[in-house]
Coordinates of C-alpha atoms and ligand atoms in Angstrom, one line a residue:
M1 CA 61.0 160.3 224.1
T2 CA 63.9 162.8 224.2
W3 CA 66.7 162.4 221.7
T4 CA 70.5 163.0 221.9
V5 CA 72.5 163.3 218.8
H6 CA 76.0 161.8 218.5
K7 CA 78.0 162.5 215.3
F8 CA 81.1 160.6 214.4
G9 CA 83.5 161.9 211.7
G10 CA 85.4 160.0 209.1
T11 CA 88.5 159.2 211.3
S12 CA 86.1 157.9 214.0
V13 CA 84.7 155.3 211.7
A14 CA 87.7 154.7 209.5
D15 CA 87.9 150.9 210.0
A16 CA 86.4 148.0 212.0
S17 CA 88.3 148.7 215.2
C18 CA 87.2 152.4 215.1
I19 CA 83.6 151.3 214.6
R20 CA 83.9 149.0 217.7
R21 CA 85.1 152.0 219.7
V22 CA 82.0 153.9 218.5
A23 CA 79.8 151.1 219.6
D24 CA 81.4 151.1 223.0
I25 CA 80.8 154.8 223.3
I26 CA 77.2 154.5 222.3
G27 CA 76.7 151.4 224.4
G28 CA 78.0 153.4 227.4
Q29 CA 75.4 156.2 227.1
R30 CA 72.5 156.5 229.5
R31 CA 69.6 154.3 228.4
G32 CA 66.9 156.9 229.0
N33 CA 67.1 158.8 225.7
N34 CA 66.8 157.8 222.1
L35 CA 70.1 158.2 220.3
A36 CA 70.6 159.5 216.8
V37 CA 74.0 158.5 215.6
V38 CA 75.0 160.6 212.6
V39 CA 78.0 159.2 210.7
S40 CA 80.4 160.3 208.0
A41 CA 81.9 158.1 205.4
M42 CA 85.0 156.1 206.3
K43 CA 88.0 158.4 206.1
G44 CA 89.0 159.2 202.6
V45 CA 86.0 157.5 200.9
T46 CA 84.3 160.8 199.9
D47 CA 87.6 161.9 198.3
D48 CA 87.8 158.6 196.4
L49 CA 84.2 158.9 195.2
L50 CA 84.7 162.4 193.9
G51 CA 88.0 161.3 192.3
L52 CA 86.0 158.6 190.4
V53 CA 83.7 161.2 188.9
E54 CA 86.6 163.4 187.8
K55 CA 88.5 160.4 186.4
A56 CA 85.4 159.1 184.5
A57 CA 84.9 162.5 182.9
K58 CA 88.5 162.4 181.7
Q59 CA 88.0 158.8 180.5
Q60 CA 90.7 157.6 182.9
P61 CA 90.4 154.1 184.4
V62 CA 88.2 153.8 187.5
E63 CA 88.4 150.1 188.2
A64 CA 91.3 150.2 190.7
T65 CA 89.5 152.8 192.9
L66 CA 86.2 150.9 192.8
K67 CA 88.0 147.7 193.8
T68 CA 89.8 149.5 196.7
L69 CA 86.5 150.9 198.0
R70 CA 84.9 147.5 197.8
T71 CA 87.8 145.7 199.5
R72 CA 87.9 148.2 202.3
H73 CA 84.2 148.0 203.1
E74 CA 84.1 144.2 202.8
K75 CA 87.0 143.9 205.2
A76 CA 85.3 146.1 207.8
N77 CA 82.0 144.2 207.3
L78 CA 83.7 140.8 207.7
E79 CA 85.5 141.9 210.8
L80 CA 82.4 143.4 212.4
L81 CA 79.7 141.0 211.3
G82 CA 81.4 137.8 210.2
A83 CA 80.8 136.1 206.8
A84 CA 77.1 135.5 207.3
G85 CA 76.3 139.0 208.5
A86 CA 78.5 140.7 205.9
K87 CA 76.7 138.9 203.0
S88 CA 73.5 140.9 202.9
I89 CA 75.3 144.2 203.5
M90 CA 77.7 143.4 200.6
A91 CA 74.9 142.5 198.4
E92 CA 73.5 146.0 198.9
F93 CA 76.9 147.4 198.4
D94 CA 77.3 145.7 195.1
R95 CA 74.0 147.0 193.9
D96 CA 75.2 150.5 194.7
L97 CA 78.5 149.8 193.0
A98 CA 76.7 148.7 189.8
D99 CA 74.8 152.0 189.9
I100 CA 77.9 154.0 190.3
E101 CA 79.6 152.1 187.4
S102 CA 76.7 153.0 185.1
I103 CA 76.9 156.6 186.1
L104 CA 80.7 156.7 185.5
K105 CA 80.2 155.0 182.1
A106 CA 77.7 157.7 181.2
L107 CA 80.1 160.4 182.3
A108 CA 82.9 158.9 180.3
L109 CA 80.7 158.9 177.2
V110 CA 79.9 162.6 177.5
R111 CA 83.3 163.4 178.9
A112 CA 81.9 165.7 181.5
A113 CA 81.0 165.6 185.2
S114 CA 78.0 167.5 186.3
N115 CA 77.3 168.7 189.8
R116 CA 74.4 166.4 190.0
S117 CA 76.5 163.3 189.3
R118 CA 79.0 164.5 191.9
D119 CA 76.3 165.0 194.5
L120 CA 74.9 161.6 193.8
V121 CA 78.1 159.6 193.8
S122 CA 79.9 161.4 196.6
G123 CA 77.0 160.5 199.0
Y124 CA 77.4 156.8 198.8
G125 CA 80.2 156.8 201.4
E126 CA 77.8 157.9 204.2
I127 CA 75.2 155.3 203.1
W128 CA 77.8 152.5 203.2
S129 CA 79.1 153.7 206.5
A130 CA 75.8 154.1 208.2
R131 CA 74.5 150.8 206.9
Q132 CA 77.4 148.8 208.2
I133 CA 77.4 150.6 211.5
A134 CA 73.6 150.0 212.0
A135 CA 74.1 146.3 211.2
F136 CA 76.9 146.1 213.8
F137 CA 74.9 148.1 216.4
K138 CA 72.0 145.7 215.9
H139 CA 74.3 142.8 216.6
E140 CA 76.2 144.5 219.5
L141 CA 73.7 146.8 221.1
G142 CA 70.4 145.5 219.9
K143 CA 69.4 143.5 222.9
G144 CA 66.3 145.1 224.4
R145 CA 66.4 148.2 222.1
D146 CA 65.6 149.1 218.6
V147 CA 68.3 149.9 216.1
M148 CA 67.5 151.4 212.7
F149 CA 69.3 152.7 209.7
L150 CA 68.0 156.0 208.3
N151 CA 69.1 157.5 205.0
A152 CA 69.0 161.2 205.4
R153 CA 68.1 161.5 201.7
D154 CA 64.7 160.1 202.6
V155 CA 63.9 162.7 205.2
L156 CA 66.1 165.7 205.0
V157 CA 65.0 168.3 202.4
I158 CA 67.4 171.2 201.8
E159 CA 67.6 174.2 199.5
H160 CA 70.8 175.7 198.1
T161 CA 70.9 179.4 198.8
E162 CA 73.5 182.1 198.4
M163 CA 74.4 181.5 202.1
G164 CA 74.8 177.8 201.5
P165 CA 72.4 174.9 202.0
V166 CA 69.5 175.5 204.3
T167 CA 66.9 173.1 205.7
N168 CA 63.4 173.1 204.5
W169 CA 61.9 172.4 208.0
E170 CA 58.2 172.2 206.8
L171 CA 59.0 169.4 204.4
S172 CA 61.6 167.6 206.5
R173 CA 59.8 167.4 209.9
P174 CA 56.8 165.3 208.7
K175 CA 59.1 163.1 206.6
L176 CA 61.3 162.4 209.6
A177 CA 58.3 161.8 211.9
A178 CA 57.0 159.3 209.3
A179 CA 60.3 157.5 209.0
I180 CA 60.7 156.8 212.8
P181 CA 58.1 154.4 214.2
S182 CA 56.2 156.1 217.0
A183 CA 57.1 153.5 219.6
F184 CA 60.8 153.6 218.7
H185 CA 63.1 153.2 221.6
G186 CA 66.8 152.9 220.8
V187 CA 69.4 154.0 218.3
A188 CA 68.9 155.4 214.9
V189 CA 72.0 155.4 212.7
I190 CA 71.7 158.3 210.2
T191 CA 73.8 159.3 207.2
G192 CA 75.6 162.6 207.6
F193 CA 76.4 164.8 204.6
V194 CA 73.6 163.7 202.3
A195 CA 70.1 165.2 201.7
S196 CA 67.5 165.7 199.0
D197 CA 66.4 168.8 197.3
K198 CA 62.8 169.9 196.9
D199 CA 62.3 167.8 193.8
G200 CA 63.6 164.8 195.6
L201 CA 66.9 164.7 193.8
P202 CA 69.9 163.6 195.8
T203 CA 72.2 166.3 197.0
T204 CA 74.8 167.0 199.8
L205 CA 75.5 169.6 202.4
G206 CA 78.9 170.2 201.0
R207 CA 82.4 169.0 202.1
N208 CA 82.6 168.2 205.8
G209 CA 78.8 168.6 205.9
S210 CA 78.2 165.9 208.5
D211 CA 78.6 168.3 211.5
Y212 CA 75.9 170.4 209.9
S213 CA 73.8 167.2 209.5
A214 CA 74.2 166.5 213.2
S215 CA 73.1 170.0 214.1
I216 CA 70.1 169.8 211.7
F217 CA 69.0 166.5 213.1
G218 CA 69.4 167.9 216.6
A219 CA 66.9 170.6 215.7
L220 CA 64.6 168.2 213.8
L221 CA 64.5 165.8 216.7
D222 CA 64.3 168.5 219.4
A223 CA 67.4 166.9 220.9
D224 CA 68.6 167.8 224.4
E225 CA 72.3 167.8 223.2
V226 CA 74.4 167.3 220.2
H227 CA 77.8 165.6 220.6
I228 CA 80.4 166.0 217.9
W229 CA 82.9 163.1 218.3
T230 CA 86.1 163.9 216.6
D231 CA 89.8 163.3 217.1
V232 CA 90.7 166.1 219.5
D233 CA 89.8 166.6 223.1
G234 CA 87.8 169.8 222.5
V235 CA 88.2 173.4 221.5
M236 CA 91.6 174.7 222.6
S237 CA 92.5 178.1 223.9
G238 CA 95.0 178.5 221.1
D239 CA 96.5 176.5 218.3
P240 CA 98.8 173.9 220.0
R241 CA 101.3 174.2 217.2
Q242 CA 101.7 177.8 218.1
V243 CA 101.1 177.7 221.8
P244 CA 102.4 174.5 223.5
E245 CA 100.6 175.6 226.7
A246 CA 97.2 175.8 225.0
K247 CA 94.5 174.0 227.0
I248 CA 91.1 172.6 226.4
I249 CA 88.3 175.0 227.1
D250 CA 85.6 173.3 229.2
E251 CA 82.8 175.6 228.4
M252 CA 82.2 178.4 226.0
S253 CA 79.3 180.3 224.4
Y254 CA 78.1 179.9 220.8
S255 CA 79.4 183.3 220.0
E256 CA 82.8 182.6 221.4
A257 CA 83.0 179.3 219.4
M258 CA 82.0 181.2 216.3
E259 CA 84.7 183.9 216.8
L260 CA 87.3 181.3 217.5
A261 CA 86.3 179.1 214.7
Y262 CA 86.6 182.0 212.3
F263 CA 90.2 182.5 213.5
G264 CA 91.4 179.1 212.7
A265 CA 90.2 176.8 215.5
K266 CA 88.9 174.4 212.9
V267 CA 87.0 172.2 215.3
I268 CA 83.5 173.4 214.3
H269 CA 82.4 175.5 211.4
P270 CA 80.1 178.4 212.5
Q271 CA 77.4 177.8 209.9
T272 CA 77.2 174.2 211.2
M273 CA 76.0 175.3 214.6
A274 CA 73.1 177.5 213.4
P275 CA 70.3 175.0 213.7
A276 CA 71.4 174.0 217.2
V277 CA 72.0 177.6 218.3
G278 CA 68.6 178.6 217.1
R279 CA 67.1 176.2 219.6
G280 CA 69.6 176.6 222.3
I281 CA 70.8 173.0 222.1
P282 CA 74.2 172.5 223.7
I283 CA 76.9 171.1 221.4
W284 CA 79.7 169.0 222.9
I285 CA 83.0 168.5 221.2
R286 CA 84.4 165.1 222.3
N287 CA 87.3 162.8 221.4
T288 CA 86.4 159.4 220.1
F289 CA 89.9 158.2 220.9
N290 CA 89.8 159.6 224.5
A291 CA 86.2 159.1 225.4
T292 CA 86.6 159.7 229.1
H293 CA 87.6 163.3 228.5
P294 CA 84.6 165.5 229.1
G295 CA 85.4 167.7 226.0
T296 CA 84.1 171.2 225.4
K297 CA 80.5 172.3 226.0
I298 CA 79.3 175.0 223.6
S299 CA 76.0 176.5 224.7
A300 CA 74.2 179.8 225.2
S301 CA 76.3 180.5 228.3
S302 CA 79.9 181.2 228.4
G303 CA 80.4 179.1 231.5
S304 CA 83.2 179.6 234.0
R305 CA 84.4 183.1 234.7
A306 CA 87.9 182.0 235.3
A307 CA 89.4 184.1 232.5
A308 CA 88.0 187.0 230.6
V309 CA 89.6 185.7 227.5
K310 CA 88.6 182.2 226.3
G311 CA 90.9 181.8 223.4
I312 CA 93.6 183.5 221.3
S313 CA 94.0 182.8 217.7
G314 CA 95.7 184.1 214.6
V315 CA 95.5 184.1 210.9
D316 CA 98.4 184.9 208.6
K317 CA 98.6 185.5 204.9
V318 CA 96.7 188.8 205.4
A319 CA 97.2 192.1 203.6
L320 CA 96.3 195.4 205.1
V321 CA 94.8 198.0 202.7
N322 CA 94.7 201.7 203.6
L323 CA 92.7 204.3 201.8
E324 CA 93.8 207.8 202.8
G325 CA 92.9 211.3 201.8
A326 CA 91.6 214.7 203.1
G327 CA 88.8 214.4 200.5
M328 CA 87.1 211.7 202.5
I329 CA 86.6 213.7 205.7
G330 CA 82.9 214.2 206.4
V331 CA 81.9 212.8 203.0
P332 CA 79.0 210.4 203.4
G333 CA 79.1 207.3 201.3
T334 CA 82.8 206.7 201.1
A335 CA 82.7 203.4 203.0
D336 CA 79.7 202.3 201.0
R337 CA 81.5 202.9 197.7
L338 CA 84.6 201.2 199.0
F339 CA 83.0 198.1 200.4
G340 CA 80.3 198.0 197.6
A341 CA 83.2 197.8 195.1
L342 CA 84.8 195.0 197.0
R343 CA 81.5 193.1 197.3
D344 CA 81.0 193.4 193.5
A345 CA 84.4 191.9 193.1
G346 CA 83.6 189.1 195.4
V347 CA 86.3 190.0 198.0
S348 CA 85.6 189.2 201.6
V349 CA 86.9 191.7 204.1
M350 CA 88.3 190.3 207.4
L351 CA 88.7 193.4 209.5
I352 CA 87.7 197.1 209.2
S353 CA 89.0 200.1 211.1
Q354 CA 88.3 203.8 210.6
G355 CA 89.4 206.5 213.0
S356 CA 86.9 209.2 213.8
S357 CA 88.8 211.8 211.8
E358 CA 87.6 209.9 208.7
H359 CA 90.9 210.7 207.1
S360 CA 91.6 207.1 206.3
I361 CA 89.9 203.7 206.2
C362 CA 91.8 200.6 206.5
F363 CA 90.8 197.0 206.1
A364 CA 92.3 193.5 205.9
V365 CA 91.9 191.0 203.2
R366 CA 93.4 187.6 202.3
E367 CA 96.9 188.2 200.9
E368 CA 96.1 186.4 197.7
A369 CA 93.4 189.0 196.9
A370 CA 95.7 192.0 197.6
E371 CA 96.5 192.9 194.0
Q372 CA 93.0 192.5 192.9
V373 CA 91.8 194.7 195.7
R374 CA 94.3 197.4 194.8
T375 CA 92.9 197.5 191.3
V376 CA 89.3 197.4 192.4
V377 CA 89.8 200.2 194.9
E378 CA 91.8 202.3 192.5
R379 CA 89.1 202.0 190.0
A380 CA 86.4 202.9 192.4
F381 CA 88.2 206.0 193.5
A382 CA 89.8 206.9 190.2
V383 CA 88.4 210.4 190.1
E384 CA 89.4 211.2 193.7
L385 CA 92.9 209.8 193.1
S386 CA 93.4 211.8 190.0
E387 CA 92.2 215.0 191.7
G388 CA 94.2 214.4 194.8
Q389 CA 91.2 214.1 197.2
V390 CA 92.4 210.6 197.9
Q391 CA 96.1 210.5 198.2
R392 CA 96.8 206.8 197.9
V393 CA 95.8 203.2 198.2
G394 CA 98.4 201.6 200.3
V395 CA 98.7 197.8 200.4
T396 CA 100.9 196.0 202.9
K397 CA 101.3 192.3 202.5
G398 CA 102.8 189.9 204.9
C399 CA 100.5 190.7 207.8
A400 CA 98.6 188.6 210.3
I401 CA 95.6 189.1 212.5
V402 CA 95.8 188.1 216.2
A403 CA 92.6 188.1 218.1
V404 CA 91.5 187.5 221.7
V405 CA 88.0 186.2 222.1
G406 CA 85.8 186.0 225.2
D407 CA 82.3 187.1 226.2
D408 CA 83.5 188.2 229.6
M409 CA 85.7 190.9 228.1
A410 CA 82.5 192.9 227.6
G411 CA 82.3 195.6 230.1
M412 CA 85.5 194.6 231.8
P413 CA 88.1 197.4 231.6
G414 CA 91.6 196.4 231.1
S415 CA 91.4 193.6 228.6
A416 CA 92.5 195.8 225.7
G417 CA 95.1 197.3 227.9
R418 CA 96.6 194.0 228.7
F419 CA 96.4 192.8 225.1
F420 CA 98.2 195.7 223.7
G421 CA 100.5 196.1 226.7
T422 CA 101.7 192.5 226.2
L423 CA 102.3 193.1 222.5
G424 CA 104.2 196.3 223.4
V425 CA 106.4 194.6 225.9
A426 CA 107.2 191.8 223.4
G427 CA 108.3 194.6 221.0
I428 CA 105.6 193.8 218.5
N429 CA 104.3 196.6 216.3
V430 CA 100.5 196.9 215.9
R431 CA 99.5 198.2 212.5
A432 CA 95.7 198.3 212.9
I433 CA 93.1 197.5 215.6
A434 CA 89.5 196.5 215.6
Q435 CA 87.0 195.8 218.3
G436 CA 83.3 195.4 217.7
A437 CA 80.7 196.8 220.1
S438 CA 80.0 193.3 221.3
E439 CA 83.5 193.6 222.9
R440 CA 83.8 189.8 222.4
N441 CA 86.7 190.0 220.1
I442 CA 89.7 192.4 220.0
S443 CA 91.8 192.0 216.9
A444 CA 95.2 193.5 216.0
V445 CA 97.0 193.5 212.7
I446 CA 100.7 192.8 213.0
D447 CA 103.5 191.6 210.8
A448 CA 103.1 187.9 210.0
K449 CA 106.7 187.2 211.2
D450 CA 105.6 188.2 214.7
M451 CA 102.5 186.1 214.9
T452 CA 103.6 183.1 216.8
R453 CA 105.5 185.2 219.3
A454 CA 102.5 187.5 219.7
I455 CA 100.1 184.6 220.3
R456 CA 102.4 183.0 222.9
A457 CA 102.9 186.2 224.8
V458 CA 99.2 187.1 224.8
H459 CA 98.2 183.6 225.8
S460 CA 100.5 183.6 228.8
S461 CA 99.6 187.1 229.8
F462 CA 95.9 186.2 230.1
Y463 CA 96.8 183.5 232.5
L464 CA 95.6 180.8 230.2
S465 CA 98.9 179.2 230.9
A466 CA 101.4 179.2 233.7
K467 CA 103.9 182.0 233.9
T468 CA 107.0 180.7 232.2
V469 CA 110.4 181.5 233.7
S470 CA 113.4 180.5 231.6
I471 CA 116.5 179.5 233.4
G472 CA 120.1 179.0 232.3
V473 CA 122.6 177.2 234.6
L474 CA 126.2 178.0 234.2
G475 CA 128.6 175.5 235.9
P476 CA 126.8 172.2 236.4
G477 CA 129.3 171.0 239.0
L478 CA 128.5 170.0 242.6
V479 CA 126.4 173.0 243.4
G480 CA 125.0 173.5 240.0
G481 CA 124.2 169.8 239.7
T482 CA 122.3 169.9 243.0
L483 CA 120.4 172.9 241.8
L484 CA 119.4 171.1 238.6
D485 CA 118.1 168.2 240.7
Q486 CA 116.2 170.5 242.9
L487 CA 114.7 172.3 240.0
A488 CA 113.6 169.0 238.4
R489 CA 111.9 168.0 241.7
A490 CA 110.3 171.3 242.4
A491 CA 109.0 172.0 238.9
P492 CA 105.7 170.0 239.0
T493 CA 104.7 171.5 242.3
L494 CA 105.6 175.0 241.2
R495 CA 103.5 174.5 238.2
T496 CA 100.4 173.1 239.8
K497 CA 100.5 175.1 243.1
F498 CA 101.9 178.4 242.0
N499 CA 101.2 178.5 238.3
L500 CA 104.9 179.0 237.7
D501 CA 106.4 177.1 234.8
L502 CA 110.2 176.7 235.2
R503 CA 112.0 175.9 232.0
L504 CA 115.6 175.0 231.8
R505 CA 116.8 176.4 228.5
A506 CA 120.6 176.1 228.7
I507 CA 123.3 174.5 230.7
G508 CA 126.9 175.7 230.2
G509 CA 130.3 174.7 231.6
S510 CA 133.3 177.0 232.1
K511 CA 134.6 175.9 228.7
Ligands
LIG1 N1 82.3 162.6 204.1 C1 82.0 164.0 203.8 C2 83.3 164.7 203.5 O1 84.4 164.1 203.6 C3 81.3 164.7 204.9 C4 82.0 164.7 206.2 O2 82.8 163.9 206.5 O3 81.6 165.6 207.1 O4 83.3 165.8 203.1
MG2 MG1 85.0 164.8 207.8

């Protein structure tokens, strides 16, 4: 039986009415496949649980938070299952609560919170959420199909590595196979976020880890698709706070999604996708609160060839560092020493650019690391600086990186020209440029104050949005007034038919 994974985040399961909506969505899916429904804790519960651990370690009172958590879950359970149905769920809840209380007491005694206690306690939110959703599904969707609750801690084994948590597939696969009855046909509600380590100790995939859970279960179950249900319609071509014309991207490739995610499109974290990407499983971003919207499909293919550029994004609070000197020309190992020193200092580099003259290397880092970076680089090149082979280490704060992303830019002349041409016309100075050989991303470092303007200009130049024409009307009398009426009537047609966006910006009388 083929599986499809559906993941619902904390806002999607925040209360009883949200959970009903989730049941409607799941009930509306084709019946052919088995469905794995991976859920987060109700919104805010993980924060509360982690807060409890910190409070206990400081010997602060925890009763109020425990009570709020209980009331919240009880209310949802009562609304979903009625008094009789809620009873057994709440009995389990109270057993968990008693365990949590014992842990908190122990933490208060030793006045310290360990990672282990944090991992254990913070995972209860997903268990409560999945348990109540499974019970409700049984009640609501159970006619003619199986519904089961699956605690990921019983099947998912992970290891914590330098790159973050990774799945132990050899151990997890057989455990999962054993947990799901072979004749199973229906819906399995699975806890997101939580897992066990090799020794069977409870752990988690880290904050916001449920998307990662969904992708891992997609791979473990050989799912045909993974749907991430969240509270936006999909991945957008730009940040709507910066670009009001930004639109939902219907289809994009994994690489495009990763590039855009890095630059602030926070819909999905790159690492999260890896297990699905490895098996070519398409990931859909869907909106729980607007379920008829098709959302964004992220797969191996970039999809429509309508525009070379899929999205435009920007990050600010960036500092540009420039290392310059005649002594670097033709000297092997300069870059190695530079970036080696930064690695040793734990600084992540966002963008690198070196011209072929090798007279200078420049790179971008987060602004907050700027002073540390200056010290690190000055130390690494102390000898060259004192002997004048390296003239200076220049640090410019207050920068931003603007990037255009799209697989179809590869091998297509003119994308860079249009990008920089647009910035030029807008009067925006470009401080540094980087484009990798994949040609999937072109980035420019500019002054942070120009960022929003740059993103808007570039967005409209790549025809992601209609061409905007701003109009001012002076003299709204008989003629002017008629013109205003005509503009209002014509605007929608001009927009849809001719991709022309008329905006009335000012009206002035003779006074
Ligand atoms: N509940 C967890 C958190 O808030 C995991 C998740 O929601 O993805 O971090
Ligand atoms: Mg979340």
